[in-house]
Short mmCIF file of C-alpha atoms in Angstrom, two decimals:
data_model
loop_
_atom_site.label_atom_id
_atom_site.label_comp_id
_atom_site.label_asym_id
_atom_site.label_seq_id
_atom_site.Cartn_x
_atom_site.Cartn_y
_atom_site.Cartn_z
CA UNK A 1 0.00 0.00 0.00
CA UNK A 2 1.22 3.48 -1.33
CA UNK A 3 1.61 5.73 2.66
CA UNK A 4 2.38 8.92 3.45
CA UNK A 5 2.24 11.96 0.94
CA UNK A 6 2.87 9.58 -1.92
CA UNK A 7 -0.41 7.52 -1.08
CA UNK A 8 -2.19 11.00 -1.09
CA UNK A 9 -0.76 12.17 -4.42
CA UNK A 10 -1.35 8.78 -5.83
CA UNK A 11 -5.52 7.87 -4.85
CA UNK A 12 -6.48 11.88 -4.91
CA UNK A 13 -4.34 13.66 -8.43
CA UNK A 14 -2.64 11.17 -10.57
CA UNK A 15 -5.48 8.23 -10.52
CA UNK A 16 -7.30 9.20 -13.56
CA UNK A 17 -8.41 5.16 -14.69
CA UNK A 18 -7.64 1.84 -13.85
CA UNK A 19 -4.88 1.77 -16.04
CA UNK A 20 -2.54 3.64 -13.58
CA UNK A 21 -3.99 1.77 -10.85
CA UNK A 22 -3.13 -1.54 -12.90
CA UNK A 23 0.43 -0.29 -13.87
CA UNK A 24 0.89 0.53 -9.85
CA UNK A 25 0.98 -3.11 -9.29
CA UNK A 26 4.06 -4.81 -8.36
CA UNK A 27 5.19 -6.60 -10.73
CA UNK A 28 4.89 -10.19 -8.90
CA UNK A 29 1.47 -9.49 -7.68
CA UNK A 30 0.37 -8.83 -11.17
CA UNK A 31 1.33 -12.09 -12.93
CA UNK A 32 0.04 -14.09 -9.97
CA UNK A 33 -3.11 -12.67 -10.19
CA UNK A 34 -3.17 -13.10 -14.40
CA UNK A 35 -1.87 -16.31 -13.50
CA UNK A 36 -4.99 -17.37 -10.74
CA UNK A 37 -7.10 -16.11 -13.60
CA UNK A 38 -5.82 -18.20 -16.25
CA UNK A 39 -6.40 -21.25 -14.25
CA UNK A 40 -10.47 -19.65 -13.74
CA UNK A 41 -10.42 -19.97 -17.59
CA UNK A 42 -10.48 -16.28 -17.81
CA UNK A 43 -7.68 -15.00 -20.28
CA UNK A 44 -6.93 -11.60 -21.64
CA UNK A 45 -9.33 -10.05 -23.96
CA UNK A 46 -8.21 -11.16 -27.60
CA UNK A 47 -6.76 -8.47 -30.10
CA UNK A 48 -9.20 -8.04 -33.00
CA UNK A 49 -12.52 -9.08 -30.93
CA UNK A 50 -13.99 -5.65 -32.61
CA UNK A 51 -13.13 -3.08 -34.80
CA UNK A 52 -14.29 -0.31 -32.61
CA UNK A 53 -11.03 0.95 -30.68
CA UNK A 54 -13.57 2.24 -27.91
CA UNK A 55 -14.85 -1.34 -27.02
CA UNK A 56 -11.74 -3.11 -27.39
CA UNK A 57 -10.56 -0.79 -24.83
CA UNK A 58 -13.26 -0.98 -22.57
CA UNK A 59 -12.65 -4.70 -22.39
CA UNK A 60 -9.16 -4.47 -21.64
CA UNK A 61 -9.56 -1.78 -18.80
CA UNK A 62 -12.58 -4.23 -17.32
CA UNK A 63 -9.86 -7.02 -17.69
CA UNK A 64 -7.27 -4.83 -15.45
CA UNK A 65 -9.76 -4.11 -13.52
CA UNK A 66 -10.13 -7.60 -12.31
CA UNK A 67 -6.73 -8.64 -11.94
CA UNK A 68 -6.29 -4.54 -9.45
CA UNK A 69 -9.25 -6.76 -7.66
CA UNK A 70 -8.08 -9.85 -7.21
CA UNK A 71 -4.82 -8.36 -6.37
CA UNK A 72 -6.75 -6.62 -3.23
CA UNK A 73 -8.14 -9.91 -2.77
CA UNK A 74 -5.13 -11.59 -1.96
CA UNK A 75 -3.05 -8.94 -0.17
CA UNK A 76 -5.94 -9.19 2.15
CA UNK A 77 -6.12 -12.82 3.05
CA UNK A 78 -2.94 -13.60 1.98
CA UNK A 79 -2.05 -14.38 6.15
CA UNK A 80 -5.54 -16.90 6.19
CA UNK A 81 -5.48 -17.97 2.73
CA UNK A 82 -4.56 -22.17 3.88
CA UNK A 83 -6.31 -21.65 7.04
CA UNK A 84 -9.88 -20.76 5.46
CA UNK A 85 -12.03 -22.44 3.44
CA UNK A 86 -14.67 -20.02 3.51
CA UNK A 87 -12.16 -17.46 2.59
CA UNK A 88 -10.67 -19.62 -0.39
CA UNK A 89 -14.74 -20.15 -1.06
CA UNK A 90 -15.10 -16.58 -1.05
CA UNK A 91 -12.39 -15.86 -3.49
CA UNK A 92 -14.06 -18.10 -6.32
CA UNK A 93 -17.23 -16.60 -5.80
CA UNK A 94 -16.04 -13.31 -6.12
CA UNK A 95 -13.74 -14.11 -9.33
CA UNK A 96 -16.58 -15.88 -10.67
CA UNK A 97 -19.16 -12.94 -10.85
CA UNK A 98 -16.38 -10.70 -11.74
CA UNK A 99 -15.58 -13.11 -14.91
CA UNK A 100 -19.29 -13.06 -15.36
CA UNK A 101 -19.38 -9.45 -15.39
CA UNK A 102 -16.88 -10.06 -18.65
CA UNK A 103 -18.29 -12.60 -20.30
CA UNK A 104 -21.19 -10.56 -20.10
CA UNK A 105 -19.70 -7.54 -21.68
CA UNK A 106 -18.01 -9.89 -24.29
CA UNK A 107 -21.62 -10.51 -24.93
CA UNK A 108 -22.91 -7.40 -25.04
CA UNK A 109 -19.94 -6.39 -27.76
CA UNK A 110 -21.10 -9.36 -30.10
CA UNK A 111 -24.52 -7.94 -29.75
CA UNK A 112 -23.68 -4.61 -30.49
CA UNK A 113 -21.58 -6.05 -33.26
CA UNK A 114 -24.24 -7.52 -34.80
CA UNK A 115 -26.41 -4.37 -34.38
CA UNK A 116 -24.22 -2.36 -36.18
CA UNK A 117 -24.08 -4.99 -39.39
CA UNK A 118 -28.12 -4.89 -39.42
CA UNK A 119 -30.07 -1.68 -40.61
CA UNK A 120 -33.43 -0.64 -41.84
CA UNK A 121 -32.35 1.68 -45.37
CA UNK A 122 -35.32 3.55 -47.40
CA UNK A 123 -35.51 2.80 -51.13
CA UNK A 124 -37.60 2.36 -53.92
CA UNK A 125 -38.86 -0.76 -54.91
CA UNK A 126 -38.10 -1.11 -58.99
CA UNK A 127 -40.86 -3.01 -59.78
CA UNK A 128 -43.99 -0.30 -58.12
CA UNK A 129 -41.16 2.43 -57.70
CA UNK A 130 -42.59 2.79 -54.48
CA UNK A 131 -40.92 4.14 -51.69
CA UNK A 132 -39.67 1.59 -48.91
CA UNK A 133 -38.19 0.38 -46.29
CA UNK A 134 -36.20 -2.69 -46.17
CA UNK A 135 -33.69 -4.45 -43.25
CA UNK A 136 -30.80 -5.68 -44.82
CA UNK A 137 -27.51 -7.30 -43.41
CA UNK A 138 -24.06 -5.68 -44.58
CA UNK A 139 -22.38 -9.33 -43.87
CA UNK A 140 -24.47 -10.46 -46.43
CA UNK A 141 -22.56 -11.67 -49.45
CA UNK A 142 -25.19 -11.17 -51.70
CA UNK A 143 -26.04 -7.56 -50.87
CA UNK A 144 -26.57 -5.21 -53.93
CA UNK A 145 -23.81 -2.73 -53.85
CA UNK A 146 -26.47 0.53 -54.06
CA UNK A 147 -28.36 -1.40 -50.64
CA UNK A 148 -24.68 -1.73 -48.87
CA UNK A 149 -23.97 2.00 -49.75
CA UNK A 150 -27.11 2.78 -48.11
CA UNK A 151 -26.76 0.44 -45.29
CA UNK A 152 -23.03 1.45 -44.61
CA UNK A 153 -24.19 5.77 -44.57
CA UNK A 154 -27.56 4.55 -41.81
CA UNK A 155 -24.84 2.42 -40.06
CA UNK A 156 -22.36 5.17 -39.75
CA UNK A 157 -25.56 7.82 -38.93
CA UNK A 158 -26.96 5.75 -35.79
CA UNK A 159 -23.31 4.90 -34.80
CA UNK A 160 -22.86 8.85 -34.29
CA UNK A 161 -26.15 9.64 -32.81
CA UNK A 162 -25.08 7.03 -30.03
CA UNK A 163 -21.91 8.45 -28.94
CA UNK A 164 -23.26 12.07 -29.15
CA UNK A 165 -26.06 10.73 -26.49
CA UNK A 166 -23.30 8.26 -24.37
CA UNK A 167 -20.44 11.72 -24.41
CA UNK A 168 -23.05 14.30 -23.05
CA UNK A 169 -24.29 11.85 -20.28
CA UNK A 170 -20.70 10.74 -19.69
CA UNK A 171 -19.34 14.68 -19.71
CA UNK A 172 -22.69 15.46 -16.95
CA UNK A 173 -21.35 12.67 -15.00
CA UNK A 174 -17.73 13.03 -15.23
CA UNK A 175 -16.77 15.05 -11.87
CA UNK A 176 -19.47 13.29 -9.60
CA UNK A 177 -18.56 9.82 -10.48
CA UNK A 178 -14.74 10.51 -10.47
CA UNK A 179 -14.53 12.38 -7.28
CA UNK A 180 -16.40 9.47 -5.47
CA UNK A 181 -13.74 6.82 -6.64
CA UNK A 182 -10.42 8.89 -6.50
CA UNK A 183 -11.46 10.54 -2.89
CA UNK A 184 -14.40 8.10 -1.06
CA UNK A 185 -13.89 4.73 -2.47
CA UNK A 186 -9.88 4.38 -2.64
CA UNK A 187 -9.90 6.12 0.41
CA UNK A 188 -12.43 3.46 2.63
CA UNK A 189 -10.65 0.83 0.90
CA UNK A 190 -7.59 1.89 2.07
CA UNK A 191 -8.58 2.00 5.45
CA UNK A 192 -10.72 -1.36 5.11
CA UNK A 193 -7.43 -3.30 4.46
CA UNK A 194 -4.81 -1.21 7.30
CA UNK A 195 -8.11 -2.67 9.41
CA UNK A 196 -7.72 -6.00 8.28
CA UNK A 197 -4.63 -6.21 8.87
CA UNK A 198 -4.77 -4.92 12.84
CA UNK A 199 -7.64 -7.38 13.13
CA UNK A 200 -6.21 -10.47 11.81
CA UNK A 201 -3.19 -12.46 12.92
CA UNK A 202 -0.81 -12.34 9.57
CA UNK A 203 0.56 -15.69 8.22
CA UNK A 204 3.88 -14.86 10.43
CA UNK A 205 2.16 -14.72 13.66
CA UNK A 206 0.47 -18.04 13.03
CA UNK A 207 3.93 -19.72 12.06
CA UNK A 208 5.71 -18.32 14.99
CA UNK A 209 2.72 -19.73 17.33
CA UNK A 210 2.94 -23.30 15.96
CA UNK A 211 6.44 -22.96 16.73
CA UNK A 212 6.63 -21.90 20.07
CA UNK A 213 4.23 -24.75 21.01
CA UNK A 214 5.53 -27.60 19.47
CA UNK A 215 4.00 -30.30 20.63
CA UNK A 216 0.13 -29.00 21.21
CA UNK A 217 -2.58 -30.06 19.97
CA UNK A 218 -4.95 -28.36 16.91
CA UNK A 219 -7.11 -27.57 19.84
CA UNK A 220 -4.21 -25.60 22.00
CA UNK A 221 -3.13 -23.89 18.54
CA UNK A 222 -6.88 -22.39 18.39
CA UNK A 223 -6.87 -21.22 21.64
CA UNK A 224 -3.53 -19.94 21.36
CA UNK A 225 -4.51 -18.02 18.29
CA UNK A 226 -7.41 -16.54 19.36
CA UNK A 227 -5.56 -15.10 23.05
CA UNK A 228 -2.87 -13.88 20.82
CA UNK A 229 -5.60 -12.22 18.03
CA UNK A 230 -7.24 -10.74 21.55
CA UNK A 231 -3.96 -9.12 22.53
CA UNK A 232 -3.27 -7.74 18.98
CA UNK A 233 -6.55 -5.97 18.86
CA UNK A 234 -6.29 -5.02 22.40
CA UNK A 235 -3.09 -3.12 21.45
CA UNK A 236 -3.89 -1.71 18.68
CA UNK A 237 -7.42 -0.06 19.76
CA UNK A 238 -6.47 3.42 19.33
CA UNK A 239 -5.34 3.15 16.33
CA UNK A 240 -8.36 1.24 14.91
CA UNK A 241 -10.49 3.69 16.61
CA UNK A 242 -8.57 6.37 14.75
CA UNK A 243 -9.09 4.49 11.86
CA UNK A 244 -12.64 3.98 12.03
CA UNK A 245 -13.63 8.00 12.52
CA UNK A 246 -11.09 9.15 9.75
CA UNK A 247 -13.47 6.80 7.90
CA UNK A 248 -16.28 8.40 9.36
CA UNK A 249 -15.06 12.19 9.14
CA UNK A 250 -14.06 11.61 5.61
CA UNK A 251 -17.50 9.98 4.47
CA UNK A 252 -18.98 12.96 6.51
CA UNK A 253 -17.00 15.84 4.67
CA UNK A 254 -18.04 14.02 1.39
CA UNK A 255 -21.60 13.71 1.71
CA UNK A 256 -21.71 17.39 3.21
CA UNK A 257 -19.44 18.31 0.04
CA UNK A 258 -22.35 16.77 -2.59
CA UNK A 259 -25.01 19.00 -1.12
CA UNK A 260 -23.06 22.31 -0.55
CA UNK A 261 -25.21 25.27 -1.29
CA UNK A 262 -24.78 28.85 -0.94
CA UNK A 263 -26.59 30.74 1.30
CA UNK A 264 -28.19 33.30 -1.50
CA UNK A 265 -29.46 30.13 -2.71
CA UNK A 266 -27.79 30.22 -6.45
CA UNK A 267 -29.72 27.82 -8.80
CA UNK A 268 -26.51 26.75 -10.32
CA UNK A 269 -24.70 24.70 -6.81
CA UNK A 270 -25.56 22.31 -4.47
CA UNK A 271 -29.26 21.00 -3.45
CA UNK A 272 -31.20 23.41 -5.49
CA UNK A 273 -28.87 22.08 -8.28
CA UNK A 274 -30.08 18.75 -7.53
CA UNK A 275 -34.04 19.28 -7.35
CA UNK A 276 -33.56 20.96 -10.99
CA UNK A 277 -33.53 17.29 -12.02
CA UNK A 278 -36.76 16.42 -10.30
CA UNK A 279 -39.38 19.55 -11.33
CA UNK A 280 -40.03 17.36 -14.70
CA UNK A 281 -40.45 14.26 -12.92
CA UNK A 282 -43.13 16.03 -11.08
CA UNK A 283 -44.84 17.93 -13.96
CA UNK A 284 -45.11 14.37 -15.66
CA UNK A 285 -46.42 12.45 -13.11
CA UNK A 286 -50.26 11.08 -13.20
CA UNK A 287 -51.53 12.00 -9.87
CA UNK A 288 -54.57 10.06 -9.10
CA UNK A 289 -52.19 6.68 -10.72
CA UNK A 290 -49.32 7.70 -8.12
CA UNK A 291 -52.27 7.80 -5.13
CA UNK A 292 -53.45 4.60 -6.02
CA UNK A 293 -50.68 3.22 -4.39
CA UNK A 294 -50.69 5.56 -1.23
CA UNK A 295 -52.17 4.63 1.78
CA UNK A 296 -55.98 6.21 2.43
CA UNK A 297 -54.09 8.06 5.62
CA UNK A 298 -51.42 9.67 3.34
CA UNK A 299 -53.53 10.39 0.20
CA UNK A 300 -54.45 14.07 1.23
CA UNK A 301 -50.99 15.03 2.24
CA UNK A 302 -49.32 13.47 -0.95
CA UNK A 303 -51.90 14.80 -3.17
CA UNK A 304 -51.37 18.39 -2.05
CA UNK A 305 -47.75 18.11 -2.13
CA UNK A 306 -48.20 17.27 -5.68
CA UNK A 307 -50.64 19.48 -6.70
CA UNK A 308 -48.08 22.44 -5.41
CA UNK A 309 -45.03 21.56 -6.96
CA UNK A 310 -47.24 20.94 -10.23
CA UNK A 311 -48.70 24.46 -10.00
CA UNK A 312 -44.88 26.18 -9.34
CA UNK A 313 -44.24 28.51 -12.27
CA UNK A 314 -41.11 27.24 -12.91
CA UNK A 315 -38.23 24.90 -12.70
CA UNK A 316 -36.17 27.31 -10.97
CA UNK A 317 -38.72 28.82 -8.65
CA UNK A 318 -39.28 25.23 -7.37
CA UNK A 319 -35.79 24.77 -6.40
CA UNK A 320 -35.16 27.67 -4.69
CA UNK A 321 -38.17 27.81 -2.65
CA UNK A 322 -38.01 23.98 -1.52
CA UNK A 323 -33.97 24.10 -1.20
CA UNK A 324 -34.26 27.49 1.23
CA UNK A 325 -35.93 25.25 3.82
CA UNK A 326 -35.38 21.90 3.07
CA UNK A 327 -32.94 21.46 6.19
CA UNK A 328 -34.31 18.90 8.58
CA UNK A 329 -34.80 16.43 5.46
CA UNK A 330 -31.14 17.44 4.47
CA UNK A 331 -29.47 16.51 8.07
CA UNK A 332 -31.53 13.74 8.27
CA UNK A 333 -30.61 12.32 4.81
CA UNK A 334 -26.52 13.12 5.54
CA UNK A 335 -27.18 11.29 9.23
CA UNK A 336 -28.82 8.04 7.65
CA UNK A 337 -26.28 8.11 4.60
CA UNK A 338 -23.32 8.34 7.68
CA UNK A 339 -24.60 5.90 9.65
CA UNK A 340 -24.54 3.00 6.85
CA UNK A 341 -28.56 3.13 7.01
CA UNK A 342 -30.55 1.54 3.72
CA UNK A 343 -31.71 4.44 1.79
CA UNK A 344 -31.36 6.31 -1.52
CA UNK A 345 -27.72 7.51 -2.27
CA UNK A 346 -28.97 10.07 -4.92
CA UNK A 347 -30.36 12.96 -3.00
CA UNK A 348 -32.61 14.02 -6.17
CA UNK A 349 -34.77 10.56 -6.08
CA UNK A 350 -34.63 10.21 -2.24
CA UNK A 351 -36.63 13.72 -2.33
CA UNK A 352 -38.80 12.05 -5.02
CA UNK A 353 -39.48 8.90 -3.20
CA UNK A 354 -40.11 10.83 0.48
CA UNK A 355 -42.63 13.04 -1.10
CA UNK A 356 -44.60 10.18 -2.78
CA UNK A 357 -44.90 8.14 0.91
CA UNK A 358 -45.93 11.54 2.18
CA UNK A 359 -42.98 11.84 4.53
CA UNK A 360 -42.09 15.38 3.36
CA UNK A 361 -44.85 17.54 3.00
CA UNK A 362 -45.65 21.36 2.30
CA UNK A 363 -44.70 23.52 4.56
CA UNK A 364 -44.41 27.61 4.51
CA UNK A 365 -40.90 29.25 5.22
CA UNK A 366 -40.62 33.54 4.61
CA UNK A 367 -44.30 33.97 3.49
CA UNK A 368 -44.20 30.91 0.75
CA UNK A 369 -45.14 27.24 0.50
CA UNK A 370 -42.90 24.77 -1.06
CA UNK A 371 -42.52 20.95 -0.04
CA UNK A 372 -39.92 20.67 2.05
CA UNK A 373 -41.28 19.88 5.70
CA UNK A 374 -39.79 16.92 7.30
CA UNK A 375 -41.01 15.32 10.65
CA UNK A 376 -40.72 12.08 11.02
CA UNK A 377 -37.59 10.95 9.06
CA UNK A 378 -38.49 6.97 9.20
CA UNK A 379 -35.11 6.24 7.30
CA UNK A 380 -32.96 7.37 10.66
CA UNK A 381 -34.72 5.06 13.23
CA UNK A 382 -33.26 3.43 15.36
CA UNK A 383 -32.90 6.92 17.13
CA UNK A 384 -34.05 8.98 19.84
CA UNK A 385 -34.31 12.79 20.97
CA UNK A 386 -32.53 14.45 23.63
CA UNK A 387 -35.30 17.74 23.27
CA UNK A 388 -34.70 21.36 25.85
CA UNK A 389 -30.86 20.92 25.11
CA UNK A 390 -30.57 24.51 26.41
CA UNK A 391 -30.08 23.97 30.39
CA UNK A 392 -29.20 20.44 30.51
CA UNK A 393 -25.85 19.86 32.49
CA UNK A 394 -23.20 19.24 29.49
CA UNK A 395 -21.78 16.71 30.66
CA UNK A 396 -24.88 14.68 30.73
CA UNK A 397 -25.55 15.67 27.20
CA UNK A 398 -22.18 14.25 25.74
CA UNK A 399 -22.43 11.21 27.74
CA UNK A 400 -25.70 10.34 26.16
CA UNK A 401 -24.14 11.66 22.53
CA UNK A 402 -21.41 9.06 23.17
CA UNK A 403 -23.72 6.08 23.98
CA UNK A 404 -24.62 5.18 20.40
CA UNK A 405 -22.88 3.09 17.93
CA UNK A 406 -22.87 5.15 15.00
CA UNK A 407 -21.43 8.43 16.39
CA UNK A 408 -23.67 10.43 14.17
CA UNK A 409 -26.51 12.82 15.35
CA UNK A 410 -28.88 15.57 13.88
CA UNK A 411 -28.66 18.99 15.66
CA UNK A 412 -31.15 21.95 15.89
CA UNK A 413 -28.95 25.16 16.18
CA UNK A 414 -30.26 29.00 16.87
CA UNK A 415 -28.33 30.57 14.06
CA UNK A 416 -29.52 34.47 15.59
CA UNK A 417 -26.53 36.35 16.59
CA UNK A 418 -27.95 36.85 20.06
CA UNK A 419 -29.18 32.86 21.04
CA UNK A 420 -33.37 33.07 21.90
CA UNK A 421 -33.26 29.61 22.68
CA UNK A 422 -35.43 28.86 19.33
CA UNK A 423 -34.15 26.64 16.87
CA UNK A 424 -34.55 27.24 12.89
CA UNK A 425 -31.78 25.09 11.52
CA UNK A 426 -30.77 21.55 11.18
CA UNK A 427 -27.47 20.33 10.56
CA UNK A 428 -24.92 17.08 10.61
CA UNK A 429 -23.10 15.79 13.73
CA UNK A 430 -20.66 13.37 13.99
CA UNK A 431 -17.42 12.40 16.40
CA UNK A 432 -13.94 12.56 15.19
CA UNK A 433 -10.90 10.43 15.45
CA UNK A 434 -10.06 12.32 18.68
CA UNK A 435 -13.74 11.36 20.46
CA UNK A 436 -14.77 15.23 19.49
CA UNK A 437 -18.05 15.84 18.38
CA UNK A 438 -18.14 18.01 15.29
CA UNK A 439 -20.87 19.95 13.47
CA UNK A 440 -21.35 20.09 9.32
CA UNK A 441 -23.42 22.46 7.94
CA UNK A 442 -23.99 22.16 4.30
CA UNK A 443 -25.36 26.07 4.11
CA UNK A 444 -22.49 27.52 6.02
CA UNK A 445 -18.83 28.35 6.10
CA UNK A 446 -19.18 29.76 9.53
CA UNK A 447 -16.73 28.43 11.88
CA UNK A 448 -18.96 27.12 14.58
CA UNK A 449 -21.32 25.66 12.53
CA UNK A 450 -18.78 23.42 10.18
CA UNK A 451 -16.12 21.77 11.23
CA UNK A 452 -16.79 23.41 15.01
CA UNK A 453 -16.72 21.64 17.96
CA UNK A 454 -20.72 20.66 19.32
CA UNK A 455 -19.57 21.28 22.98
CA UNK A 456 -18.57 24.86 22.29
CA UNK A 457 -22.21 25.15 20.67
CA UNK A 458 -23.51 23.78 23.64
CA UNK A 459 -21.63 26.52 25.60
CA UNK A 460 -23.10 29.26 23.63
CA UNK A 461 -26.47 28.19 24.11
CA UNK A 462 -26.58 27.59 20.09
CA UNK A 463 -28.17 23.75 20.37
CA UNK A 464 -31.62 23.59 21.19
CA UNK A 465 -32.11 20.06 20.30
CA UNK A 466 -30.08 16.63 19.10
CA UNK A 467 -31.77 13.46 17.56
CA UNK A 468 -28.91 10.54 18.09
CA UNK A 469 -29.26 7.41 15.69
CA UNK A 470 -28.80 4.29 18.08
#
């Protein structure tokens, strides 16, 4: 594993596709793992498969792809590797739906293949001179040469109206997609195998443990091993605590990052950004077919919710008024995303998909309706409130902060410059790899409110009330 500066430089600027990631690989590591796949019955990708230099090299970044995985795959059972069957199971499992995954798109490239060699051309028919329209195969030997002409300018035609539609949906997703693998994923899998390592005795360990006890039995060995895999993890707590909340912090920090929004509320950044997308969805949808599926104690409150956004002037003038207040569902959303809950990674469709069950409603915010009121947040239970933050003994506050698992909370704040003990704004909490307990506010570059400690807050009189997820 890349450390230090070098690691940083490495998963964060100069990883711009597998292929660096591939050519990374030790040298050793590489030809073991082309070698394990050989003897799967999954070779390289042949030369000359297609003619399109964009597929061939699709197929030969998926097939670096899996040996980079199956290279992470052994570094991190390489200790356990004769001592496990399940792992050795789990290894073939996993190399088997990866080599799916290519056979798959070997498929898919023999379809498109064929795709491309049948077309429907326009012509007239010589004997009615009627115009009309034909499907002919250019593999065909005994195409006419006026129907391959035609065949070979529709071919061409359909071929460039496909990558016009696959490079404007690839340049829209470009910087979302590639700042999720080069900073979150790398980065958690990273730490995933530094964990693995501190929480597993390596193949040394177990050799130097069968030596020291010569003569006991397989029994003793097991008992030995797990005292000794006790003591490890025992000593190296800290560390894997640290471990764990850079994990956290840095999941935090990204989430926070994907829904960053200026307080003006610009159209162009951030959440409003985000509900652009989902104005159409609305507009299109068939209301009374959408309640049929809505329970008779929700109907009313979906249908007005509906009804509203439907009857917004614009795409813009949705946005802005729902994004202005849309704060509890925000914090809420960033606390269940944190906290490994099940629920919709796309912000856009999780608004979508909470205003169809009727769990964000209308509500009015500086005169104006929009949908953006939030009260029960279903999708962060298991939690509970600690409510009248404002006078509680501190102390007694973080204790009960510290209690749950995840480390993740949702805070109320007073955002007035002189504290009335009235909330109006929700934001993220979460505890850091020193045990502090930090606040992120995706509306705000205000000290306090992100990256700030919650106990000063607390001091200030700025939290009026904290939902923990258990």
């Amino acid at each position: 594993m890349l450390k230090g500066e070098e690691g940083k430089k490495f998963a964060t600027s100069e990883l711009k596709d597998v292929q660096l990631l591939f050519d990374y690989l030790p040298k050793k590591e590489r030809e073991a793992a082309e070698k394990q796949l050989k003897e799967q019955g999954l070779n390289p990708p042949p030369y000359g498969l297609s003619d399109d230099p964009n597929v061939a090299s699709e197929l030969r970044k998926s097939y670096e792809r899996l040996i980079v995985n199956v290279v992470l795959q052994e570094r991190a059972i390489s200790g356990l590797k004769k001592e496990s069957q399940t792992l050795d199971t789990t290894i073939k499992n996993q190399t088997k739906a990866i080599t799916n995954e290519v056979t798959s798109l070997v498929n898919s490239v023999e379809k498109r293949e064929k795709e491309a060699s049948e077309v429907t051309i326009v012509t007239t028919d010589p004997k009615s001179g009627k115009i009309q329209s034909i499907k002919v195969d250019i593999r065909d030997p005994n195409i006419s040469a006026e129907h391959k002409k035609l065949a070979e300018k529709a071919i061409y035609e359909n071929e460039q109206r496909k990558v016009d539609k696959e490079l404007t949906q690839a340049l829209k997703e470009f910087d979302k997609t590639q700042e999720k693998i080069l900073q979150n994923e790398i980065f958690d899998e990273a730490v995933r195998l530094e964990l693995n390592q501190l929480n597993t005795l390596s193949g040394n360990e177990l050799l130097a443990i069968r030596l020291e006890n010569p003569g006991a039995t397989l029994k003793q060995l097991e008992d030995i091993q797990k005292q000794k895999l006790k003591e490890k993890i025992a000593g190296n707590a800290e560390h894997i605590k640290e471990l764990e909340s850079l994990q956290l912090e840095n999941r935090a920090k990204q989430i926070s990052n994907m829904l960053q929004m200026n307080q003006h509320g610009k159209i162009n950044s951030g959440v409003a950004k985000q509900l652009l997308s989902t104005y159409e969805v609305f507009q299109k949808m068939d209301i009374d077919k959408i309640l049929a599926d809505v329970p008779d104690s929700k109907k009313a409150t979906v249908r007005a919710s509906l009804d509203l956004i439907k009857n917004m002037g614009s795409d813009s003038d949705f946005a802005l008024k729902t994004a202005s207040a849309l704060c509890n569902v925000i914090s809420g959303w960033e606390a269940a995303m944190l906290a490994g809950r099940k629920i919709e990674p796309d912000f856009a469709k999780f608004y979508v998909e909470q205003v169809i069950k009727g769990e964000i409603t209308v509500g009015t915010h500086g005169g104006k309706q929009a949908v953006f009121y939030g009260s029960g947040k279903d999708y962060i239970n298991p939690s509970h409130s600690l409510d009248n933050v404002i006078g509680r003994d501190k102390n007694t506050v973080l204790a009960e902060l510290n209690k749950g698992p995840n480390k993740v909370a949702v805070v109320e704040i007073d955002t007035d410059a002189t504290p009335d003990g009235k909330g109006n704004h929700f934001i993220l909490a979460y505890q850091d790899n020193n045990g502090d307990w930090r606040l992120q506010d995706h509306t705000s570059e205000i000290e306090w409110r992100n990256g700030g400690k919650l106990e000063s807050a607390l001091n200030q009189n700025k939290i009026t009330s904290i939902r923990i997820l258990d």
